[in-house]
Coordinates of C-alpha atoms in Angstrom, one line a residue:
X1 CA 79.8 151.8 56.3
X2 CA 82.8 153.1 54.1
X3 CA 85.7 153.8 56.0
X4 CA 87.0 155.7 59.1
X5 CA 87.9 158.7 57.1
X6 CA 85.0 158.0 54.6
X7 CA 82.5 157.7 57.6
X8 CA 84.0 160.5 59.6
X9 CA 81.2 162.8 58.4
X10 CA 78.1 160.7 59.5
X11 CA 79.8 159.2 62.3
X12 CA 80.4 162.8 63.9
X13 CA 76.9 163.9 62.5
X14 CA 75.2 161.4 64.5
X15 CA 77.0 161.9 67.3
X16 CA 75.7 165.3 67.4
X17 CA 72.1 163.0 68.2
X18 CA 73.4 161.1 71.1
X19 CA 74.0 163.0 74.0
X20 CA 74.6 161.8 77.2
X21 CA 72.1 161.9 80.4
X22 CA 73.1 164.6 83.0
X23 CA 71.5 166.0 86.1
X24 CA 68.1 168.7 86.5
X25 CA 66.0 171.6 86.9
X26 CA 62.9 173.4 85.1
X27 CA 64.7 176.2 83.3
X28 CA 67.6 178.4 83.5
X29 CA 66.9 181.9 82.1
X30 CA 71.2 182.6 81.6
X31 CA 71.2 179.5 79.1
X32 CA 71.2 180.2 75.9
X33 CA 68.7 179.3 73.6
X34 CA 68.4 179.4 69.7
X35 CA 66.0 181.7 68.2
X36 CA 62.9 179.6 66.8
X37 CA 64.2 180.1 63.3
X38 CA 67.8 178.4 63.7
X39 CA 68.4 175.4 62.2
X40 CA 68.5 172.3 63.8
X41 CA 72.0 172.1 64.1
X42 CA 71.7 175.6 65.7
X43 CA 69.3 174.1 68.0
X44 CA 71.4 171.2 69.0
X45 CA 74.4 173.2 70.0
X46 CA 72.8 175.5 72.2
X47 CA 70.7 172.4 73.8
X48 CA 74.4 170.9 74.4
X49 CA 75.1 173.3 76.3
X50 CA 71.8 173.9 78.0
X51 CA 72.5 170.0 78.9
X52 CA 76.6 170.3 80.0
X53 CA 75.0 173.7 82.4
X54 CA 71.9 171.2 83.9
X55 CA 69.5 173.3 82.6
X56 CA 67.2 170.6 81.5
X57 CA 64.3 173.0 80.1
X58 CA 66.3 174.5 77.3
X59 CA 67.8 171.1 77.0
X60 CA 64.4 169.8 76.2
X61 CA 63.6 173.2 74.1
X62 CA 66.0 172.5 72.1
X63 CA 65.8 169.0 71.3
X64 CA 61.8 169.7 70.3
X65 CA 63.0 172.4 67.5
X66 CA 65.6 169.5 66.2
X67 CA 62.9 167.1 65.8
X68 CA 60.4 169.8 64.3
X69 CA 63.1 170.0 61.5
X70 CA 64.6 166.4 60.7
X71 CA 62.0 164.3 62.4
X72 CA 62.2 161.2 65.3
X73 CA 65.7 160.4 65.4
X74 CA 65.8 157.8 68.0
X75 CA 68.5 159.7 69.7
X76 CA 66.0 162.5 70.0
X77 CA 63.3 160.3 71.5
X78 CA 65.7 158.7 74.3
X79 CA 67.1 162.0 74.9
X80 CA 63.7 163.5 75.2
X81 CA 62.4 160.9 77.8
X82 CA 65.3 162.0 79.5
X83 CA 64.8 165.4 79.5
X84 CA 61.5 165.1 80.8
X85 CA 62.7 162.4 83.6
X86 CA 64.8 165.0 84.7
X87 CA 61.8 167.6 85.2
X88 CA 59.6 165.1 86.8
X89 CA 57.7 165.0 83.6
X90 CA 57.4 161.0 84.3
X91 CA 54.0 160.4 81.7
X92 CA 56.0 162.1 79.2
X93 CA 59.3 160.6 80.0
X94 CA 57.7 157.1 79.9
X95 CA 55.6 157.7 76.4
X96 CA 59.2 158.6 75.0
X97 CA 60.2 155.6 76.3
X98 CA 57.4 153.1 75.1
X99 CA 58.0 154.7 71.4
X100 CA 62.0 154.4 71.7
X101 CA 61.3 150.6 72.6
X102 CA 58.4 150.1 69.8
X103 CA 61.7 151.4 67.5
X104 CA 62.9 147.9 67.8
X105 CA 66.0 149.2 68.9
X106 CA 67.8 148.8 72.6
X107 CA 69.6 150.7 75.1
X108 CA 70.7 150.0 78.8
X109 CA 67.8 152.0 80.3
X110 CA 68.2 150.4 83.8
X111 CA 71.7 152.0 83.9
X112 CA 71.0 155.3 82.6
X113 CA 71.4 157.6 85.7
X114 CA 69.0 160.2 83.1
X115 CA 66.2 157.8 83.9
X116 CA 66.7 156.8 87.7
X117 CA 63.6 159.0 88.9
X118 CA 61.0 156.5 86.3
X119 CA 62.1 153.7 87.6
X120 CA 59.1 152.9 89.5
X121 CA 56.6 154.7 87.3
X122 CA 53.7 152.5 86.0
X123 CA 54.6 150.6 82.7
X124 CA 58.4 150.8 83.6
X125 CA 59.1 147.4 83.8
X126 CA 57.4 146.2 80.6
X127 CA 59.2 149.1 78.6
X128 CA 62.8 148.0 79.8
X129 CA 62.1 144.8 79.6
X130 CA 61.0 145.5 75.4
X131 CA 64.3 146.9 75.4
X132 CA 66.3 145.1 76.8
X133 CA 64.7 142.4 74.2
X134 CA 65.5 144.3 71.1
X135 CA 68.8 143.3 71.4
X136 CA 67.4 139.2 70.9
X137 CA 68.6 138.4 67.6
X138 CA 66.5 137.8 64.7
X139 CA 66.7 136.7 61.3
X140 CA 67.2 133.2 59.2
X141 CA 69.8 134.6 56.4
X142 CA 72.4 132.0 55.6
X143 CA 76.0 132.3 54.4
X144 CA 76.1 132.8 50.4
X145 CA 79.6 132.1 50.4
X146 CA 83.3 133.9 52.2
X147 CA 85.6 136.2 51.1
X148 CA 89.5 134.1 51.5
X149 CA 91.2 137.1 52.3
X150 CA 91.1 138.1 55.8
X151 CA 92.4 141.5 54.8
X152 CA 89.9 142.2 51.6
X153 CA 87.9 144.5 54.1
X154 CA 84.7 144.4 51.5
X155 CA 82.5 147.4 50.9
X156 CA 79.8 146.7 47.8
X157 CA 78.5 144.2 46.2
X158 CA 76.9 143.9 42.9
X159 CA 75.9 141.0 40.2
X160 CA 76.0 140.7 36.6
X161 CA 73.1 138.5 35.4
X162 CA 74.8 137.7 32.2
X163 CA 77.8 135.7 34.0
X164 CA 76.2 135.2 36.9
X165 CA 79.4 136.7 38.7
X166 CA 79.3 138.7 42.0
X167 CA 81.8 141.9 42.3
X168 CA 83.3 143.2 45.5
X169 CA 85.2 146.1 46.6
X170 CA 87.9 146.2 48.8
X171 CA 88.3 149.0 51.2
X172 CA 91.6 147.6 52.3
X173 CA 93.5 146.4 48.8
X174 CA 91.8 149.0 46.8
X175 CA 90.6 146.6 44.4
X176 CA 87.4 144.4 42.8
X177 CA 87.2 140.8 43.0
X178 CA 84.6 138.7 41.3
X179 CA 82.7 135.4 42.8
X180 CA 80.6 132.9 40.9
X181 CA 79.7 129.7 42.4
X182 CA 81.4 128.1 38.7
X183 CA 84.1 130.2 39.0
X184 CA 85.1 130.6 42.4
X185 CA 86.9 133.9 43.5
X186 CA 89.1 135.8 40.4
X187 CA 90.8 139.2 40.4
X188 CA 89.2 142.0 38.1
X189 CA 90.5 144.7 39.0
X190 CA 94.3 144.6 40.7
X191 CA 94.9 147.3 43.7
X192 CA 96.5 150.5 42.8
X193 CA 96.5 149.5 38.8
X194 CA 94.7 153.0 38.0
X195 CA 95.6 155.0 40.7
X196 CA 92.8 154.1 43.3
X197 CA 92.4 154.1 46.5
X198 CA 90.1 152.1 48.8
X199 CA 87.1 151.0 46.6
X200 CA 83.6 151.6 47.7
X201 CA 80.5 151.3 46.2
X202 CA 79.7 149.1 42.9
X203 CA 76.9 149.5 40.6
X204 CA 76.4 147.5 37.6
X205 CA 75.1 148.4 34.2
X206 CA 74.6 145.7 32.2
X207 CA 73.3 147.4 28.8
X208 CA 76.9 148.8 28.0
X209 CA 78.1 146.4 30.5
X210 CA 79.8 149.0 32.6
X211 CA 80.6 148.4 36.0
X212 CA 80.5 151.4 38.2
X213 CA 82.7 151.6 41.3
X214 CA 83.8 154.6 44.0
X215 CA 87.0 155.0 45.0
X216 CA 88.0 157.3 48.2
X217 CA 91.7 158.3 49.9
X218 CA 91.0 156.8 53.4
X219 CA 93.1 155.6 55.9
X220 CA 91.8 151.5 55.4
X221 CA 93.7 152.1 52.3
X222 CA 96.7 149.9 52.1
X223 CA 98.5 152.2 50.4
X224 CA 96.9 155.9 51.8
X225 CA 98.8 158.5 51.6
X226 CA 97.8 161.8 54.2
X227 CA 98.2 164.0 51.0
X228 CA 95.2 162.4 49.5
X229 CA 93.3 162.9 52.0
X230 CA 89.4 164.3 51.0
X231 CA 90.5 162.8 47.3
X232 CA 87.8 160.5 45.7
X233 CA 86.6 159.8 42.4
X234 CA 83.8 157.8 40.2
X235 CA 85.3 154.9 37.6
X236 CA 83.8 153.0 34.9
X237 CA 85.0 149.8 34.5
X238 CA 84.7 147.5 31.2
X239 CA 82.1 144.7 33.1
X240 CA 84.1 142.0 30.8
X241 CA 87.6 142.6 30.8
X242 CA 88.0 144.8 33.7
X243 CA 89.9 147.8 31.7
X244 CA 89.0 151.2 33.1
X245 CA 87.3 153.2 30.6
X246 CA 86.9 156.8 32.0
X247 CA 87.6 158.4 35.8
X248 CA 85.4 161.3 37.1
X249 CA 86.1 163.7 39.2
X250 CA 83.5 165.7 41.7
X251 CA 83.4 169.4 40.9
X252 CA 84.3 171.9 43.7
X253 CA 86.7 172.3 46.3
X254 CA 86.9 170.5 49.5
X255 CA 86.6 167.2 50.5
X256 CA 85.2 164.8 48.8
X257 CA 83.9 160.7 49.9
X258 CA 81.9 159.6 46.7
X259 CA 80.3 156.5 48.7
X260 CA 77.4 154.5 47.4
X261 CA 75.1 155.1 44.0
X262 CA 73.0 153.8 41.8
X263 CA 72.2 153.2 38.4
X264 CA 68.6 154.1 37.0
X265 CA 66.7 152.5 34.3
X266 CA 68.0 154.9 31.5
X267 CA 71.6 154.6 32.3
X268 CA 72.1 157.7 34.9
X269 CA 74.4 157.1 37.2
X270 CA 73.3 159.0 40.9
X271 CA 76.3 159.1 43.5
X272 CA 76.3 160.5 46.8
X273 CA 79.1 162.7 48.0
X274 CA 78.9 162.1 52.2
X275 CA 81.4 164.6 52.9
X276 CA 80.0 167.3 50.8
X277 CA 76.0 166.5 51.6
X278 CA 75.4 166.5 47.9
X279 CA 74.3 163.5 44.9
X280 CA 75.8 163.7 41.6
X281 CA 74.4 163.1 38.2
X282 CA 76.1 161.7 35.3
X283 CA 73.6 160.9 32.3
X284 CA 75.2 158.3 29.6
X285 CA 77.4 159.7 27.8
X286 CA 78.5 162.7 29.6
X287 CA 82.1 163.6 29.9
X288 CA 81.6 165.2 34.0
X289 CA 79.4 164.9 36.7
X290 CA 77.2 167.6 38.1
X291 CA 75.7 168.0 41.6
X292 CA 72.2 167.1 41.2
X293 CA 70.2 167.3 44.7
X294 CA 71.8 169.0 48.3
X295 CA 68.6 170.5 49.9
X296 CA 68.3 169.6 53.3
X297 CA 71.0 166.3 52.7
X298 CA 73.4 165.8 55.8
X299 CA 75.2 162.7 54.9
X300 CA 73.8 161.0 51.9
X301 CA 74.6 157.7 52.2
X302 CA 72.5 154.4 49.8
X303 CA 70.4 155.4 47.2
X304 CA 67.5 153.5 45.7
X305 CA 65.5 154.5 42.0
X306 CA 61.9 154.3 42.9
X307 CA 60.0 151.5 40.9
X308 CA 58.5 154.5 38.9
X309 CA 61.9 155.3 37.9
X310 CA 61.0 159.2 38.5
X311 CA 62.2 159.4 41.7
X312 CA 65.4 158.6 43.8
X313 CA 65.4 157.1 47.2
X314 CA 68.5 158.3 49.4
X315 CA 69.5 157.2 52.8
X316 CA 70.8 160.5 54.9
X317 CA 72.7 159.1 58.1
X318 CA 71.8 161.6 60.3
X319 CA 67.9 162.5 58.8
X320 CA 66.3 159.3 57.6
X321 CA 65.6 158.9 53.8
X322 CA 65.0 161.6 51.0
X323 CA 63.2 161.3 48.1
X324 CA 64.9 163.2 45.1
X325 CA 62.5 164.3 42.0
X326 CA 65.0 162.9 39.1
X327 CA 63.5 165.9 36.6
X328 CA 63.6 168.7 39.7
X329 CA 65.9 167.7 42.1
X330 CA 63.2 169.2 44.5
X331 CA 64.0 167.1 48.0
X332 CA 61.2 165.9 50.1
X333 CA 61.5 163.1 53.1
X334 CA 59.9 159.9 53.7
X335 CA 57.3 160.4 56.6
X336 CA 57.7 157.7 59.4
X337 CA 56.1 157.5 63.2
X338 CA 57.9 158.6 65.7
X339 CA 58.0 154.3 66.3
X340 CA 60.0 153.6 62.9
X341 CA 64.1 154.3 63.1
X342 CA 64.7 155.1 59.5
X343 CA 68.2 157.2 60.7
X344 CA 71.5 155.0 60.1
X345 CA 71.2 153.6 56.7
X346 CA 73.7 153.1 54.8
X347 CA 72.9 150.5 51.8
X348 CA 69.7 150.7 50.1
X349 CA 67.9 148.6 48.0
X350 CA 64.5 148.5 46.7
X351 CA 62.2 145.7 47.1
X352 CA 58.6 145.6 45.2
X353 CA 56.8 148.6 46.5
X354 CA 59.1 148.8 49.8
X355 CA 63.0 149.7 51.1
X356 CA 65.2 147.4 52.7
X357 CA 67.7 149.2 54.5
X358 CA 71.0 148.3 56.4
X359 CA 71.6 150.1 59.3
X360 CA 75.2 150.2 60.9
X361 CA 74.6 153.5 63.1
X362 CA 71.7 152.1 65.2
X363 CA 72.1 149.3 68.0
X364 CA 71.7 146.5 67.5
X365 CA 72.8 146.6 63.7
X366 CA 70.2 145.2 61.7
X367 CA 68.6 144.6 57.9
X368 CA 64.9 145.8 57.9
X369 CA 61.9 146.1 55.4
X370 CA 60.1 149.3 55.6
X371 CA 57.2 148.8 54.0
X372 CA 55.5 152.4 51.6
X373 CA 52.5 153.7 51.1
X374 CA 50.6 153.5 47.5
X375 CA 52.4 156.9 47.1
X376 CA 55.7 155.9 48.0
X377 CA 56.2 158.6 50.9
X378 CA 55.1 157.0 54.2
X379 CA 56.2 154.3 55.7
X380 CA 53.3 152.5 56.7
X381 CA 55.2 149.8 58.5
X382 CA 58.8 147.8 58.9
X383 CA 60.3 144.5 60.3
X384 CA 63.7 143.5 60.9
X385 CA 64.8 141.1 58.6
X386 CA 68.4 140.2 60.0
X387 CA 68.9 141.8 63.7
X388 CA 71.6 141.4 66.6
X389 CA 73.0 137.7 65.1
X390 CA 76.4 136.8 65.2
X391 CA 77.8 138.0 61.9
X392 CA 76.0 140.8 61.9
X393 CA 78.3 143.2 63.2
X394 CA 78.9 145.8 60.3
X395 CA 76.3 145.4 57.7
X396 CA 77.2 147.7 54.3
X397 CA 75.7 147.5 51.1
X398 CA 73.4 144.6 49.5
X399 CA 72.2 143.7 45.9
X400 CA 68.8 141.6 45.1
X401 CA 69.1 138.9 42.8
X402 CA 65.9 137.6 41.8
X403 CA 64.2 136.9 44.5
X404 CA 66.9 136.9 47.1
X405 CA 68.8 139.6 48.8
X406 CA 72.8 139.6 49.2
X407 CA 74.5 141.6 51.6
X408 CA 77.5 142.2 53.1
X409 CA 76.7 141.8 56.7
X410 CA 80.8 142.4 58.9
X411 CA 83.0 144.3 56.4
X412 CA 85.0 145.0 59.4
X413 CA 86.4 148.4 58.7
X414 CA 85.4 149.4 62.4
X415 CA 88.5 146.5 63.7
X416 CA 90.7 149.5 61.7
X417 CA 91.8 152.8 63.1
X418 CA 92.8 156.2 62.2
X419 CA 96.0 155.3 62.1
X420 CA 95.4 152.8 59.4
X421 CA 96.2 150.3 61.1
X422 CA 94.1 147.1 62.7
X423 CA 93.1 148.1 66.6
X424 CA 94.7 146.6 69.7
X425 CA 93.0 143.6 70.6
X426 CA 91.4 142.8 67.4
X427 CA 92.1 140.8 64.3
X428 CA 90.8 141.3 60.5
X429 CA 88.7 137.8 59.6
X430 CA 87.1 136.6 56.5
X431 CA 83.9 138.7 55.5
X432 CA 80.8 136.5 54.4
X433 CA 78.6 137.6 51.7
X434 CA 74.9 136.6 52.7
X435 CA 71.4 135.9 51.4
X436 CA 68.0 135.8 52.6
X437 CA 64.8 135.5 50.5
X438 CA 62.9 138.8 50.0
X439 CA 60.0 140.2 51.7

């Protein structure tokens, strides 16, 4: 993730998917209910309060209309199974189940009051049991190397082949620091030098050796001030000396989190504004960027250039992943079985044909591989690559280096709270920057 502040958006908007289980009956005509053509968000309120009244029908109503418009959320598929627990739909309930479960991801179903009335159904036991064993962890990545600084609070990652140097951003300092096993750890670009605030996302381009990075007011700022707040901007960077060559601002009023980009083959540079639900363009050698794709986009989060180069992977927290036509901007979304938990991305990479994404809003967080279709639009199948292990706790943004994938696996920006300041009972410790082979 980004920040607190930076996350707020996605954060809430995912909430919005994860109700909690509440008591039952078949309908209740006095509920309200969302015509058939609201949209989902529309839907979800009114099935909120269909679920805080008990009135499980419309509950369930409502939560059918929400994934008729943005697809299996896995929130939607635990909250459906139990919906239908609730009306003694127990097949149903326990098919919802078995797909929540073949998501690879885990709750505590044997606590969840929702599903008490299953509990003895046929297939129960093997279904909880496959969730409880989701949260087994998985994965063989090692430790490419740690940050010193406990306090760096590390957001993106990127590489320049020429030097063989890694960059970081630093949510916390507001600066980029460089790596190279030759080199060891270096300063590019100091905190608050040009006016920035916590630093996000990096994106080299090593053709006019630029190096891209996204800068947001947030409270994990050192230095945040509350007037800032909603203030974020895109800088280029001189990739050799570190001098900043230009700052762009996002058009329009409001708030703005320009998070995570990246940089296609021709030089565009595609960023994604999380707060405003909109990707930017800026083509080489334009003076301003322009909003580029926002149909249908929640929370746009990672975003990947398809191996075509025509297209644009990008990773919508609450929805799944989009695929942007770079000549259109027409919006489309990558199918997936209601089995495959494509919701929670936040980096983005591509690899060969497939996506690996890392998800910090599911549970456990993990590092998967979903593998596409010939056409690029269906995911045809996934694994988790890193799942549930130890260091794993809040995975950001990776880069692949040859044939190896980098990532930034506990940035720790969830130890820091609202206030700014490090939570009760926890401590900031050195971030680790690690690598597995590619699929």
């Amino acid at each position: 993730m980004i920040t607190i502040v930076v996350r707020a958006a996605p954060l809430a908007l995912a909430a919005l998917l994860a109700s909690l289980p509440a008591a039952a009956q078949e309908t209740a005509p006095d509920t309200a209910t969302a015509a058939s053509d609201s949209t989902w968000r529309e839907h979800y309120e009114a099935g909120e309060a269909a679920r805080r009244a008990g009135d499980w029908g419309t509950w369930r109503y409502a939560l059918v209309r929400v994934r008729e418009q943005i697809g299996y959320h896995p929130s939607i598929v635990l909250n459906l199974a139990r919906a239908d627990a609730r009306l003694g739909r127990t097949e149903d309930a326990v098919e919802w189940l078995r797909a929540y479960a073949a998501t690879g991801l885990t709750s505590d179903v044997a606590a969840d009051s929702a599903l008490e009335s299953i509990r003895s159904a046929p297939g129960w036991d093997a279904i909880a049991e496959r969730i409880a064993a989701n949260a087994r962890p998985v994965g063989a990545a090692q430790v490419a190397f740690t940050l010193p600084d406990s306090a760096f609070v590390p957001e993106g990652v990127a590489f320049d082949p020429r030097t063989g140097r890694f960059f970081l951003s630093s949510l916390r300092h507001g600066g980029i620091a460089t790596y190279s096993p030759a080199g060891g750890w270096t300063e590019f670009v100091p905190p608050r030098r040009d006016g920035q605030w916590s630093m996000l996302a990096v994106a080299a381009d090593t053709l006019t050796r630029t190096l891209w990075a996204t800068t947001a007011a947030s409270p994990l700022f050192s230095g945040y001030q509350p007037a800032d707040s909603g203030r974020s901007s895109l800088l280029a960077y001189d990739m050799d000396t570190g001098a900043l060559r230009r700052r762009y601002e996002p058009q329009g009023d409001g708030r703005h989190t320009l998070g995570d980009m990246a940089v296609a083959p021709d030089g565009t540079v595609y960023v994604s504004d999380a707060d405003q639900g909109v990707v930017y363009r800026l083509e080489r050698g334009a003076t301003e960027m322009e909003p580029f794709a926002a149909e249908g986009l929640v929370s746009p989060q990672g975003i990947a250039v398809a191996a075509d180069g025509r297209r644009l992977y990008v990773a919508d927290y609450v929805r799944g992943i989009a695929i942007v036509d770079r000549q259109s901007s027409e919006v489309e979304w990558v199918q997936a079985a209601d089995s495959v938990a494509i919701s929670g991305v936040d980096g983005l990479v591509r690899a060969g044909r497939g996506l690996i994404a890392l998800q910090n809003g599911v549970t456990p967080k993990r590092v998967v591989y979903l593998e596409l279709d010939a056409a690029g639009r269906t995911v045809t199948g996934w694994r988790a690559l890193e799942s549930g292990t130890p260091l794993l706790t809040q995975p950001t943004h990776a880069v692949v280096v040859g044939g190896e994938l980098f990532f930034i696996p506990d940035s720790g920006w969830e130890r820091i709270g609202d206030d700014g300041a490090v939570k009760p009972g926890m401590v900031l410790e050195p971030a680790h920057v690690m690598r597995m082979a590619l699929p």
